[in-house]
mmCIF file with all atom_site columns, C-alpha atoms in Angstrom:
data_model
loop_
_atom_site.group_PDB
_atom_site.id
_atom_site.type_symbol
_atom_site.label_atom_id
_atom_site.label_alt_id
_atom_site.label_comp_id
_atom_site.label_asym_id
_atom_site.label_entity_id
_atom_site.label_seq_id
_atom_site.pdbx_PDB_ins_code
_atom_site.Cartn_x
_atom_site.Cartn_y
_atom_site.Cartn_z
_atom_site.occupancy
_atom_site.B_iso_or_equiv
_atom_site.pdbx_formal_charge
_atom_site.auth_seq_id
_atom_site.auth_comp_id
_atom_site.auth_asym_id
_atom_site.auth_atom_id
_atom_site.pdbx_PDB_model_num
ATOM 1   C CA . UNK Z 1 1   ? -3.146  41.077 -25.527 1.00 45.00 ? 1   UNK Z CA 1
ATOM 2   C CA . UNK Z 1 2   ? -4.078  43.015 -28.621 1.00 56.00 ? 2   UNK Z CA 1
ATOM 3   C CA . UNK Z 1 3   ? -6.749  41.694 -30.943 1.00 80.00 ? 3   UNK Z CA 1
ATOM 4   C CA . UNK Z 1 4   ? -8.385  43.341 -33.919 1.00 89.00 ? 4   UNK Z CA 1
ATOM 5   C CA . UNK Z 1 5   ? -11.769 42.024 -35.026 1.00 92.00 ? 5   UNK Z CA 1
ATOM 6   C CA . UNK Z 1 6   ? -13.526 42.520 -38.344 1.00 93.00 ? 6   UNK Z CA 1
ATOM 7   C CA . UNK Z 1 7   ? -16.447 40.912 -40.089 1.00 90.00 ? 7   UNK Z CA 1
ATOM 8   C CA . UNK Z 1 8   ? -15.211 38.627 -42.853 1.00 90.00 ? 8   UNK Z CA 1
ATOM 9   C CA . UNK Z 1 9   ? -17.461 39.523 -45.785 1.00 95.00 ? 9   UNK Z CA 1
ATOM 10  C CA . UNK Z 1 10  ? -19.453 42.432 -47.153 1.00 97.00 ? 10  UNK Z CA 1
ATOM 11  C CA . UNK Z 1 11  ? -21.404 42.454 -50.381 1.00 97.00 ? 11  UNK Z CA 1
ATOM 12  C CA . UNK Z 1 12  ? -22.762 45.662 -51.932 1.00 97.00 ? 12  UNK Z CA 1
ATOM 13  C CA . UNK Z 1 13  ? -24.102 46.892 -55.255 1.00 97.00 ? 13  UNK Z CA 1
ATOM 14  C CA . UNK Z 1 14  ? -22.181 49.328 -57.406 1.00 97.00 ? 14  UNK Z CA 1
ATOM 15  C CA . UNK Z 1 15  ? -23.041 52.909 -56.474 1.00 97.00 ? 15  UNK Z CA 1
ATOM 16  C CA . UNK Z 1 16  ? -24.050 52.060 -52.903 1.00 97.00 ? 16  UNK Z CA 1
ATOM 17  C CA . UNK Z 1 17  ? -22.016 52.999 -49.843 1.00 97.00 ? 17  UNK Z CA 1
ATOM 18  C CA . UNK Z 1 18  ? -19.946 50.353 -48.090 1.00 97.00 ? 18  UNK Z CA 1
ATOM 19  C CA . UNK Z 1 19  ? -19.242 50.415 -44.382 1.00 97.00 ? 19  UNK Z CA 1
ATOM 20  C CA . UNK Z 1 20  ? -16.569 48.147 -42.971 1.00 97.00 ? 20  UNK Z CA 1
ATOM 21  C CA . UNK Z 1 21  ? -16.331 47.902 -39.201 1.00 97.00 ? 21  UNK Z CA 1
ATOM 22  C CA . UNK Z 1 22  ? -13.499 47.003 -36.867 1.00 96.00 ? 22  UNK Z CA 1
ATOM 23  C CA . UNK Z 1 23  ? -12.948 46.756 -33.133 1.00 95.00 ? 23  UNK Z CA 1
ATOM 24  C CA . UNK Z 1 24  ? -9.555  46.894 -31.478 1.00 90.00 ? 24  UNK Z CA 1
ATOM 25  C CA . UNK Z 1 25  ? -8.310  46.466 -27.949 1.00 84.00 ? 25  UNK Z CA 1
ATOM 26  C CA . UNK Z 1 26  ? -5.127  48.483 -27.468 1.00 78.00 ? 26  UNK Z CA 1
ATOM 27  C CA . UNK Z 1 27  ? -6.166  51.900 -26.211 1.00 75.00 ? 27  UNK Z CA 1
ATOM 28  C CA . UNK Z 1 28  ? -2.569  53.139 -26.426 1.00 79.00 ? 28  UNK Z CA 1
ATOM 29  C CA . UNK Z 1 29  ? -2.455  52.902 -30.225 1.00 78.00 ? 29  UNK Z CA 1
ATOM 30  C CA . UNK Z 1 30  ? -1.248  56.141 -31.775 1.00 82.00 ? 30  UNK Z CA 1
ATOM 31  C CA . UNK Z 1 31  ? -2.637  55.547 -35.242 1.00 87.00 ? 31  UNK Z CA 1
ATOM 32  C CA . UNK Z 1 32  ? -5.287  53.262 -36.689 1.00 91.00 ? 32  UNK Z CA 1
ATOM 33  C CA . UNK Z 1 33  ? -5.078  52.195 -40.291 1.00 93.00 ? 33  UNK Z CA 1
ATOM 34  C CA . UNK Z 1 34  ? -7.014  50.807 -43.188 1.00 95.00 ? 34  UNK Z CA 1
ATOM 35  C CA . UNK Z 1 35  ? -5.108  48.750 -45.724 1.00 95.00 ? 35  UNK Z CA 1
ATOM 36  C CA . UNK Z 1 36  ? -6.387  47.353 -49.014 1.00 96.00 ? 36  UNK Z CA 1
ATOM 37  C CA . UNK Z 1 37  ? -5.239  44.095 -50.589 1.00 94.00 ? 37  UNK Z CA 1
ATOM 38  C CA . UNK Z 1 38  ? -6.074  43.290 -54.185 1.00 93.00 ? 38  UNK Z CA 1
ATOM 39  C CA . UNK Z 1 39  ? -5.790  39.692 -55.456 1.00 88.00 ? 39  UNK Z CA 1
ATOM 40  C CA . UNK Z 1 40  ? -2.214  38.470 -55.700 1.00 84.00 ? 40  UNK Z CA 1
ATOM 41  C CA . UNK Z 1 41  ? -0.759  41.664 -54.287 1.00 87.00 ? 41  UNK Z CA 1
ATOM 42  C CA . UNK Z 1 42  ? 0.609   42.985 -51.032 1.00 88.00 ? 42  UNK Z CA 1
ATOM 43  C CA . UNK Z 1 43  ? -1.225  45.335 -48.725 1.00 91.00 ? 43  UNK Z CA 1
ATOM 44  C CA . UNK Z 1 44  ? -1.435  48.998 -49.589 1.00 91.00 ? 44  UNK Z CA 1
ATOM 45  C CA . UNK Z 1 45  ? -2.166  51.768 -47.114 1.00 90.00 ? 45  UNK Z CA 1
ATOM 46  C CA . UNK Z 1 46  ? -5.549  53.278 -47.915 1.00 93.00 ? 46  UNK Z CA 1
ATOM 47  C CA . UNK Z 1 47  ? -5.908  55.771 -45.097 1.00 93.00 ? 47  UNK Z CA 1
ATOM 48  C CA . UNK Z 1 48  ? -5.135  56.235 -41.426 1.00 91.00 ? 48  UNK Z CA 1
ATOM 49  C CA . UNK Z 1 49  ? -6.419  58.259 -38.510 1.00 93.00 ? 49  UNK Z CA 1
ATOM 50  C CA . UNK Z 1 50  ? -4.610  59.704 -35.539 1.00 90.00 ? 50  UNK Z CA 1
ATOM 51  C CA . UNK Z 1 51  ? -6.037  58.413 -32.283 1.00 88.00 ? 51  UNK Z CA 1
ATOM 52  C CA . UNK Z 1 52  ? -7.105  61.843 -31.016 1.00 89.00 ? 52  UNK Z CA 1
ATOM 53  C CA . UNK Z 1 53  ? -9.329  62.424 -34.038 1.00 92.00 ? 53  UNK Z CA 1
ATOM 54  C CA . UNK Z 1 54  ? -12.839 61.067 -34.451 1.00 94.00 ? 54  UNK Z CA 1
ATOM 55  C CA . UNK Z 1 55  ? -13.275 61.525 -38.175 1.00 96.00 ? 55  UNK Z CA 1
ATOM 56  C CA . UNK Z 1 56  ? -11.181 61.805 -41.290 1.00 96.00 ? 56  UNK Z CA 1
ATOM 57  C CA . UNK Z 1 57  ? -12.448 62.279 -44.830 1.00 95.00 ? 57  UNK Z CA 1
ATOM 58  C CA . UNK Z 1 58  ? -10.404 61.597 -47.924 1.00 92.00 ? 58  UNK Z CA 1
ATOM 59  C CA . UNK Z 1 59  ? -12.352 61.819 -51.198 1.00 95.00 ? 59  UNK Z CA 1
ATOM 60  C CA . UNK Z 1 60  ? -14.732 58.819 -51.218 1.00 96.00 ? 60  UNK Z CA 1
ATOM 61  C CA . UNK Z 1 61  ? -13.366 57.489 -47.943 1.00 97.00 ? 61  UNK Z CA 1
ATOM 62  C CA . UNK Z 1 62  ? -14.589 58.434 -44.476 1.00 97.00 ? 62  UNK Z CA 1
ATOM 63  C CA . UNK Z 1 63  ? -12.974 57.008 -41.352 1.00 97.00 ? 63  UNK Z CA 1
ATOM 64  C CA . UNK Z 1 64  ? -14.839 57.205 -38.057 1.00 97.00 ? 64  UNK Z CA 1
ATOM 65  C CA . UNK Z 1 65  ? -13.149 56.463 -34.750 1.00 96.00 ? 65  UNK Z CA 1
ATOM 66  C CA . UNK Z 1 66  ? -14.997 55.903 -31.472 1.00 94.00 ? 66  UNK Z CA 1
ATOM 67  C CA . UNK Z 1 67  ? -12.171 55.668 -28.995 1.00 91.00 ? 67  UNK Z CA 1
ATOM 68  C CA . UNK Z 1 68  ? -14.452 54.991 -26.038 1.00 91.00 ? 68  UNK Z CA 1
ATOM 69  C CA . UNK Z 1 69  ? -15.855 51.875 -27.696 1.00 92.00 ? 69  UNK Z CA 1
ATOM 70  C CA . UNK Z 1 70  ? -12.589 51.083 -29.539 1.00 92.00 ? 70  UNK Z CA 1
ATOM 71  C CA . UNK Z 1 71  ? -14.523 51.012 -32.786 1.00 95.00 ? 71  UNK Z CA 1
ATOM 72  C CA . UNK Z 1 72  ? -13.197 52.040 -36.185 1.00 95.00 ? 72  UNK Z CA 1
ATOM 73  C CA . UNK Z 1 73  ? -15.127 52.143 -39.427 1.00 97.00 ? 73  UNK Z CA 1
ATOM 74  C CA . UNK Z 1 74  ? -14.376 52.803 -43.070 1.00 98.00 ? 74  UNK Z CA 1
ATOM 75  C CA . UNK Z 1 75  ? -17.088 54.145 -45.319 1.00 98.00 ? 75  UNK Z CA 1
ATOM 76  C CA . UNK Z 1 76  ? -16.609 54.036 -49.082 1.00 97.00 ? 76  UNK Z CA 1
ATOM 77  C CA . UNK Z 1 77  ? -19.059 56.259 -50.924 1.00 97.00 ? 77  UNK Z CA 1
ATOM 78  C CA . UNK Z 1 78  ? -20.270 55.386 -54.434 1.00 97.00 ? 78  UNK Z CA 1
ATOM 79  C CA . UNK Z 1 79  ? -18.610 51.961 -54.301 1.00 98.00 ? 79  UNK Z CA 1
ATOM 80  C CA . UNK Z 1 80  ? -17.173 50.786 -57.615 1.00 97.00 ? 80  UNK Z CA 1
ATOM 81  C CA . UNK Z 1 81  ? -16.298 47.311 -58.886 1.00 95.00 ? 81  UNK Z CA 1
ATOM 82  C CA . UNK Z 1 82  ? -12.646 48.331 -58.618 1.00 94.00 ? 82  UNK Z CA 1
ATOM 83  C CA . UNK Z 1 83  ? -13.112 48.638 -54.859 1.00 96.00 ? 83  UNK Z CA 1
ATOM 84  C CA . UNK Z 1 84  ? -13.554 44.863 -54.612 1.00 96.00 ? 84  UNK Z CA 1
ATOM 85  C CA . UNK Z 1 85  ? -10.676 43.713 -52.401 1.00 97.00 ? 85  UNK Z CA 1
ATOM 86  C CA . UNK Z 1 86  ? -9.826  42.666 -48.870 1.00 96.00 ? 86  UNK Z CA 1
ATOM 87  C CA . UNK Z 1 87  ? -9.725  45.530 -46.375 1.00 97.00 ? 87  UNK Z CA 1
ATOM 88  C CA . UNK Z 1 88  ? -7.626  45.252 -43.248 1.00 95.00 ? 88  UNK Z CA 1
ATOM 89  C CA . UNK Z 1 89  ? -7.964  47.285 -40.113 1.00 94.00 ? 89  UNK Z CA 1
ATOM 90  C CA . UNK Z 1 90  ? -4.731  47.672 -38.104 1.00 91.00 ? 90  UNK Z CA 1
ATOM 91  C CA . UNK Z 1 91  ? -3.551  49.289 -34.912 1.00 88.00 ? 91  UNK Z CA 1
ATOM 92  C CA . UNK Z 1 92  ? 0.007   50.114 -34.022 1.00 82.00 ? 92  UNK Z CA 1
ATOM 93  C CA . UNK Z 1 93  ? 1.797   48.526 -31.121 1.00 70.00 ? 93  UNK Z CA 1
ATOM 94  C CA . UNK Z 1 94  ? 4.318   50.709 -29.352 1.00 61.00 ? 94  UNK Z CA 1
ATOM 95  C CA . UNK Z 1 95  ? 4.374   52.920 -32.430 1.00 54.00 ? 95  UNK Z CA 1
ATOM 96  C CA . UNK Z 1 96  ? 6.059   50.402 -34.695 1.00 64.00 ? 96  UNK Z CA 1
ATOM 97  C CA . UNK Z 1 97  ? 4.638   46.944 -35.326 1.00 75.00 ? 97  UNK Z CA 1
ATOM 98  C CA . UNK Z 1 98  ? 1.085   46.720 -36.595 1.00 84.00 ? 98  UNK Z CA 1
ATOM 99  C CA . UNK Z 1 99  ? -1.583  44.297 -35.427 1.00 85.00 ? 99  UNK Z CA 1
ATOM 100 C CA . UNK Z 1 100 ? -3.947  43.441 -38.261 1.00 89.00 ? 100 UNK Z CA 1
ATOM 101 C CA . UNK Z 1 101 ? -7.463  42.124 -38.301 1.00 90.00 ? 101 UNK Z CA 1
ATOM 102 C CA . UNK Z 1 102 ? -8.241  39.103 -40.463 1.00 90.00 ? 102 UNK Z CA 1
ATOM 103 C CA . UNK Z 1 103 ? -9.609  41.320 -43.204 1.00 93.00 ? 103 UNK Z CA 1
ATOM 104 C CA . UNK Z 1 104 ? -13.042 41.995 -44.682 1.00 96.00 ? 104 UNK Z CA 1
ATOM 105 C CA . UNK Z 1 105 ? -13.630 40.805 -48.220 1.00 96.00 ? 105 UNK Z CA 1
ATOM 106 C CA . UNK Z 1 106 ? -15.664 43.442 -50.068 1.00 97.00 ? 106 UNK Z CA 1
ATOM 107 C CA . UNK Z 1 107 ? -17.547 42.181 -53.090 1.00 97.00 ? 107 UNK Z CA 1
ATOM 108 C CA . UNK Z 1 108 ? -19.115 44.783 -55.385 1.00 97.00 ? 108 UNK Z CA 1
ATOM 109 C CA . UNK Z 1 109 ? -21.677 43.646 -57.917 1.00 95.00 ? 109 UNK Z CA 1
ATOM 110 C CA . UNK Z 1 110 ? -22.735 45.674 -60.953 1.00 90.00 ? 110 UNK Z CA 1
ATOM 111 C CA . UNK I 2 1   ? 11.454  53.823 -56.449 1.00 65.00 ? 1   UNK I CA 1
ATOM 112 C CA . UNK I 2 2   ? 11.026  50.078 -57.042 1.00 79.00 ? 2   UNK I CA 1
ATOM 113 C CA . UNK I 2 3   ? 9.249   49.538 -53.744 1.00 92.00 ? 3   UNK I CA 1
ATOM 114 C CA . UNK I 2 4   ? 9.860   46.550 -51.495 1.00 95.00 ? 4   UNK I CA 1
ATOM 115 C CA . UNK I 2 5   ? 11.246  43.661 -53.521 1.00 96.00 ? 5   UNK I CA 1
ATOM 116 C CA . UNK I 2 6   ? 10.720  40.042 -52.558 1.00 97.00 ? 6   UNK I CA 1
ATOM 117 C CA . UNK I 2 7   ? 12.049  36.895 -54.132 1.00 97.00 ? 7   UNK I CA 1
ATOM 118 C CA . UNK I 2 8   ? 11.089  34.379 -55.173 1.00 97.00 ? 8   UNK I CA 1
ATOM 119 C CA . UNK I 2 9   ? 7.428   35.224 -55.898 1.00 96.00 ? 9   UNK I CA 1
ATOM 120 C CA . UNK I 2 10  ? 6.494   31.561 -55.773 1.00 97.00 ? 10  UNK I CA 1
ATOM 121 C CA . UNK I 2 11  ? 8.260   28.643 -54.135 1.00 97.00 ? 11  UNK I CA 1
ATOM 122 C CA . UNK I 2 12  ? 7.206   25.021 -54.199 1.00 97.00 ? 12  UNK I CA 1
ATOM 123 C CA . UNK I 2 13  ? 9.273   22.637 -52.148 1.00 97.00 ? 13  UNK I CA 1
ATOM 124 C CA . UNK I 2 14  ? 9.080   19.265 -50.494 1.00 97.00 ? 14  UNK I CA 1
ATOM 125 C CA . UNK I 2 15  ? 8.686   18.718 -46.808 1.00 97.00 ? 15  UNK I CA 1
ATOM 126 C CA . UNK I 2 16  ? 12.032  18.691 -45.043 1.00 97.00 ? 16  UNK I CA 1
ATOM 127 C CA . UNK I 2 17  ? 13.778  21.018 -47.467 1.00 97.00 ? 17  UNK I CA 1
ATOM 128 C CA . UNK I 2 18  ? 15.305  24.334 -46.499 1.00 97.00 ? 18  UNK I CA 1
ATOM 129 C CA . UNK I 2 19  ? 13.540  27.435 -47.814 1.00 98.00 ? 19  UNK I CA 1
ATOM 130 C CA . UNK I 2 20  ? 15.019  30.930 -47.953 1.00 98.00 ? 20  UNK I CA 1
ATOM 131 C CA . UNK I 2 21  ? 12.880  33.969 -48.680 1.00 98.00 ? 21  UNK I CA 1
ATOM 132 C CA . UNK I 2 22  ? 14.496  37.273 -49.535 1.00 98.00 ? 22  UNK I CA 1
ATOM 133 C CA . UNK I 2 23  ? 13.534  40.886 -49.108 1.00 98.00 ? 23  UNK I CA 1
ATOM 134 C CA . UNK I 2 24  ? 14.997  44.198 -50.197 1.00 98.00 ? 24  UNK I CA 1
ATOM 135 C CA . UNK I 2 25  ? 13.375  47.099 -48.350 1.00 96.00 ? 25  UNK I CA 1
ATOM 136 C CA . UNK I 2 26  ? 12.880  50.558 -49.783 1.00 95.00 ? 26  UNK I CA 1
ATOM 137 C CA . UNK I 2 27  ? 16.150  52.470 -49.737 1.00 94.00 ? 27  UNK I CA 1
ATOM 138 C CA . UNK I 2 28  ? 16.402  54.684 -46.661 1.00 91.00 ? 28  UNK I CA 1
ATOM 139 C CA . UNK I 2 29  ? 13.803  52.794 -44.639 1.00 92.00 ? 29  UNK I CA 1
ATOM 140 C CA . UNK I 2 30  ? 15.079  51.736 -41.242 1.00 90.00 ? 30  UNK I CA 1
ATOM 141 C CA . UNK I 2 31  ? 12.447  49.204 -40.115 1.00 92.00 ? 31  UNK I CA 1
ATOM 142 C CA . UNK I 2 32  ? 11.663  45.890 -41.764 1.00 95.00 ? 32  UNK I CA 1
ATOM 143 C CA . UNK I 2 33  ? 8.831   43.477 -40.984 1.00 94.00 ? 33  UNK I CA 1
ATOM 144 C CA . UNK I 2 34  ? 8.134   39.869 -41.944 1.00 96.00 ? 34  UNK I CA 1
ATOM 145 C CA . UNK I 2 35  ? 4.484   38.710 -41.986 1.00 95.00 ? 35  UNK I CA 1
ATOM 146 C CA . UNK I 2 36  ? 2.782   35.449 -42.822 1.00 95.00 ? 36  UNK I CA 1
ATOM 147 C CA . UNK I 2 37  ? -0.724  35.324 -44.282 1.00 93.00 ? 37  UNK I CA 1
ATOM 148 C CA . UNK I 2 38  ? -3.010  32.279 -44.224 1.00 92.00 ? 38  UNK I CA 1
ATOM 149 C CA . UNK I 2 39  ? -6.753  31.895 -44.570 1.00 86.00 ? 39  UNK I CA 1
ATOM 150 C CA . UNK I 2 40  ? -7.050  30.463 -41.086 1.00 86.00 ? 40  UNK I CA 1
ATOM 151 C CA . UNK I 2 41  ? -4.884  32.877 -39.124 1.00 86.00 ? 41  UNK I CA 1
ATOM 152 C CA . UNK I 2 42  ? -4.953  36.008 -41.264 1.00 86.00 ? 42  UNK I CA 1
ATOM 153 C CA . UNK I 2 43  ? -1.862  38.229 -41.280 1.00 89.00 ? 43  UNK I CA 1
ATOM 154 C CA . UNK I 2 44  ? 0.620   37.473 -38.515 1.00 89.00 ? 44  UNK I CA 1
ATOM 155 C CA . UNK I 2 45  ? 3.726   39.457 -37.654 1.00 91.00 ? 45  UNK I CA 1
ATOM 156 C CA . UNK I 2 46  ? 6.683   37.084 -37.441 1.00 95.00 ? 46  UNK I CA 1
ATOM 157 C CA . UNK I 2 47  ? 9.581   39.402 -36.658 1.00 95.00 ? 47  UNK I CA 1
ATOM 158 C CA . UNK I 2 48  ? 10.682  42.976 -37.159 1.00 92.00 ? 48  UNK I CA 1
ATOM 159 C CA . UNK I 2 49  ? 14.004  44.753 -37.335 1.00 94.00 ? 49  UNK I CA 1
ATOM 160 C CA . UNK I 2 50  ? 14.926  48.329 -36.563 1.00 91.00 ? 50  UNK I CA 1
ATOM 161 C CA . UNK I 2 51  ? 18.262  49.545 -37.946 1.00 92.00 ? 51  UNK I CA 1
ATOM 162 C CA . UNK I 2 52  ? 19.111  45.911 -38.797 1.00 94.00 ? 52  UNK I CA 1
ATOM 163 C CA . UNK I 2 53  ? 18.611  44.752 -35.193 1.00 94.00 ? 53  UNK I CA 1
ATOM 164 C CA . UNK I 2 54  ? 15.813  42.255 -34.395 1.00 94.00 ? 54  UNK I CA 1
ATOM 165 C CA . UNK I 2 55  ? 13.404  43.981 -32.016 1.00 91.00 ? 55  UNK I CA 1
ATOM 166 C CA . UNK I 2 56  ? 10.611  41.470 -31.574 1.00 88.00 ? 56  UNK I CA 1
ATOM 167 C CA . UNK I 2 57  ? 10.704  37.875 -32.781 1.00 91.00 ? 57  UNK I CA 1
ATOM 168 C CA . UNK I 2 58  ? 7.900   36.622 -30.553 1.00 89.00 ? 58  UNK I CA 1
ATOM 169 C CA . UNK I 2 59  ? 5.795   35.856 -33.611 1.00 90.00 ? 59  UNK I CA 1
ATOM 170 C CA . UNK I 2 60  ? 8.291   33.375 -35.051 1.00 94.00 ? 60  UNK I CA 1
ATOM 171 C CA . UNK I 2 61  ? 6.384   30.109 -34.745 1.00 88.00 ? 61  UNK I CA 1
ATOM 172 C CA . UNK I 2 62  ? 9.212   27.682 -34.036 1.00 88.00 ? 62  UNK I CA 1
ATOM 173 C CA . UNK I 2 63  ? 12.965  27.276 -33.990 1.00 92.00 ? 63  UNK I CA 1
ATOM 174 C CA . UNK I 2 64  ? 12.689  26.082 -37.565 1.00 96.00 ? 64  UNK I CA 1
ATOM 175 C CA . UNK I 2 65  ? 12.194  29.732 -38.517 1.00 97.00 ? 65  UNK I CA 1
ATOM 176 C CA . UNK I 2 66  ? 15.045  32.209 -38.489 1.00 97.00 ? 66  UNK I CA 1
ATOM 177 C CA . UNK I 2 67  ? 15.513  35.699 -39.913 1.00 98.00 ? 67  UNK I CA 1
ATOM 178 C CA . UNK I 2 68  ? 18.551  37.847 -40.532 1.00 97.00 ? 68  UNK I CA 1
ATOM 179 C CA . UNK I 2 69  ? 19.225  41.357 -41.676 1.00 97.00 ? 69  UNK I CA 1
ATOM 180 C CA . UNK I 2 70  ? 22.939  41.583 -42.434 1.00 96.00 ? 70  UNK I CA 1
ATOM 181 C CA . UNK I 2 71  ? 22.657  45.117 -43.814 1.00 95.00 ? 71  UNK I CA 1
ATOM 182 C CA . UNK I 2 72  ? 20.121  47.866 -44.387 1.00 94.00 ? 72  UNK I CA 1
ATOM 183 C CA . UNK I 2 73  ? 19.200  46.660 -47.853 1.00 95.00 ? 73  UNK I CA 1
ATOM 184 C CA . UNK I 2 74  ? 18.676  42.946 -47.400 1.00 96.00 ? 74  UNK I CA 1
ATOM 185 C CA . UNK I 2 75  ? 16.863  40.482 -45.167 1.00 98.00 ? 75  UNK I CA 1
ATOM 186 C CA . UNK I 2 76  ? 16.201  36.753 -45.283 1.00 98.00 ? 76  UNK I CA 1
ATOM 187 C CA . UNK I 2 77  ? 13.627  34.499 -43.679 1.00 98.00 ? 77  UNK I CA 1
ATOM 188 C CA . UNK I 2 78  ? 14.705  30.883 -43.535 1.00 98.00 ? 78  UNK I CA 1
ATOM 189 C CA . UNK I 2 79  ? 12.654  27.792 -42.720 1.00 97.00 ? 79  UNK I CA 1
ATOM 190 C CA . UNK I 2 80  ? 14.625  24.625 -42.022 1.00 97.00 ? 80  UNK I CA 1
ATOM 191 C CA . UNK I 2 81  ? 13.215  22.022 -42.243 1.00 96.00 ? 81  UNK I CA 1
ATOM 192 C CA . UNK I 2 82  ? 10.016  23.095 -43.962 1.00 97.00 ? 82  UNK I CA 1
ATOM 193 C CA . UNK I 2 83  ? 6.656   21.451 -43.246 1.00 97.00 ? 83  UNK I CA 1
ATOM 194 C CA . UNK I 2 84  ? 3.327   21.484 -45.136 1.00 97.00 ? 84  UNK I CA 1
ATOM 195 C CA . UNK I 2 85  ? 1.775   23.721 -42.456 1.00 95.00 ? 85  UNK I CA 1
ATOM 196 C CA . UNK I 2 86  ? 4.293   26.430 -43.367 1.00 97.00 ? 86  UNK I CA 1
ATOM 197 C CA . UNK I 2 87  ? 2.465   26.907 -46.675 1.00 97.00 ? 87  UNK I CA 1
ATOM 198 C CA . UNK I 2 88  ? 1.363   30.541 -46.765 1.00 97.00 ? 88  UNK I CA 1
ATOM 199 C CA . UNK I 2 89  ? 2.092   33.878 -48.360 1.00 96.00 ? 89  UNK I CA 1
ATOM 200 C CA . UNK I 2 90  ? 5.021   35.602 -46.692 1.00 97.00 ? 90  UNK I CA 1
ATOM 201 C CA . UNK I 2 91  ? 5.165   39.378 -46.881 1.00 96.00 ? 91  UNK I CA 1
ATOM 202 C CA . UNK I 2 92  ? 7.989   41.736 -46.167 1.00 96.00 ? 92  UNK I CA 1
ATOM 203 C CA . UNK I 2 93  ? 7.263   45.385 -45.349 1.00 94.00 ? 93  UNK I CA 1
ATOM 204 C CA . UNK I 2 94  ? 9.426   48.379 -44.572 1.00 93.00 ? 94  UNK I CA 1
ATOM 205 C CA . UNK I 2 95  ? 8.889   51.765 -43.038 1.00 89.00 ? 95  UNK I CA 1
ATOM 206 C CA . UNK I 2 96  ? 10.916  54.926 -42.747 1.00 81.00 ? 96  UNK I CA 1
ATOM 207 C CA . UNK I 2 97  ? 11.550  57.312 -39.901 1.00 73.00 ? 97  UNK I CA 1
ATOM 208 C CA . UNK I 2 98  ? 8.033   58.756 -40.124 1.00 69.00 ? 98  UNK I CA 1
ATOM 209 C CA . UNK I 2 99  ? 7.051   55.370 -38.765 1.00 63.00 ? 99  UNK I CA 1
ATOM 210 C CA . UNK I 2 100 ? 3.459   55.187 -39.653 1.00 69.00 ? 100 UNK I CA 1
ATOM 211 C CA . UNK I 2 101 ? 3.154   53.840 -43.175 1.00 80.00 ? 101 UNK I CA 1
ATOM 212 C CA . UNK I 2 102 ? 4.361   50.329 -43.881 1.00 86.00 ? 102 UNK I CA 1
ATOM 213 C CA . UNK I 2 103 ? 5.087   49.555 -47.509 1.00 90.00 ? 103 UNK I CA 1
ATOM 214 C CA . UNK I 2 104 ? 4.472   45.942 -48.417 1.00 92.00 ? 104 UNK I CA 1
ATOM 215 C CA . UNK I 2 105 ? 6.217   43.797 -50.968 1.00 94.00 ? 105 UNK I CA 1
ATOM 216 C CA . UNK I 2 106 ? 4.216   41.599 -53.357 1.00 93.00 ? 106 UNK I CA 1
ATOM 217 C CA . UNK I 2 107 ? 4.756   38.526 -51.187 1.00 95.00 ? 107 UNK I CA 1
ATOM 218 C CA . UNK I 2 108 ? 6.201   35.056 -51.676 1.00 97.00 ? 108 UNK I CA 1
ATOM 219 C CA . UNK I 2 109 ? 3.684   32.263 -52.028 1.00 97.00 ? 109 UNK I CA 1
ATOM 220 C CA . UNK I 2 110 ? 5.222   29.193 -50.395 1.00 98.00 ? 110 UNK I CA 1
ATOM 221 C CA . UNK I 2 111 ? 3.818   25.715 -50.960 1.00 98.00 ? 111 UNK I CA 1
ATOM 222 C CA . UNK I 2 112 ? 5.340   22.822 -49.041 1.00 98.00 ? 112 UNK I CA 1
ATOM 223 C CA . UNK I 2 113 ? 4.215   19.397 -50.249 1.00 97.00 ? 113 UNK I CA 1
#
């Protein structure tokens, strides 16, 4: 079955880069996603990548996809205290339902 | 657009009581998802609907859980009877015909004592 794995915690200093890693198992996923959850709120789509791409850049965010190893990463450049949140990796299942990882809590210290 | 609306935002109830969670998806969206989030199990998909029809309910934990979508603008998730282990945050999400972005509601925090 599908399973998405992420490390649970990451701590960085303000201004550094953050890299959050994820591994997934369903090679038929069409899109892979990064969602952000701030305290007390629902998840919000941060960025996504189509499965036939290996990189996508969106301002401070860079997504890298290694389809051979089923590895996805999210790099946040110049991390700010406002980036502190839980970040979820997700893959789609049959193009509709999403399978989420357990989330990586990013803590940014000033 | 108001986004996905969920009610109530918080619910505290006693074990054995019936609990009904409500969701209004974004107007025009044709798929609706119910998720449960706990520290131990993370975010789990419970059930999803496409055009008001349940497509996959394999994530519904037990017969105590049921979900309905009587029309395109309303869905309920009911737990009867509730148990302490049902305590979690329940999220509703919807997506349109583009299919790829799910919009989440703010969640309902359920506490069963």
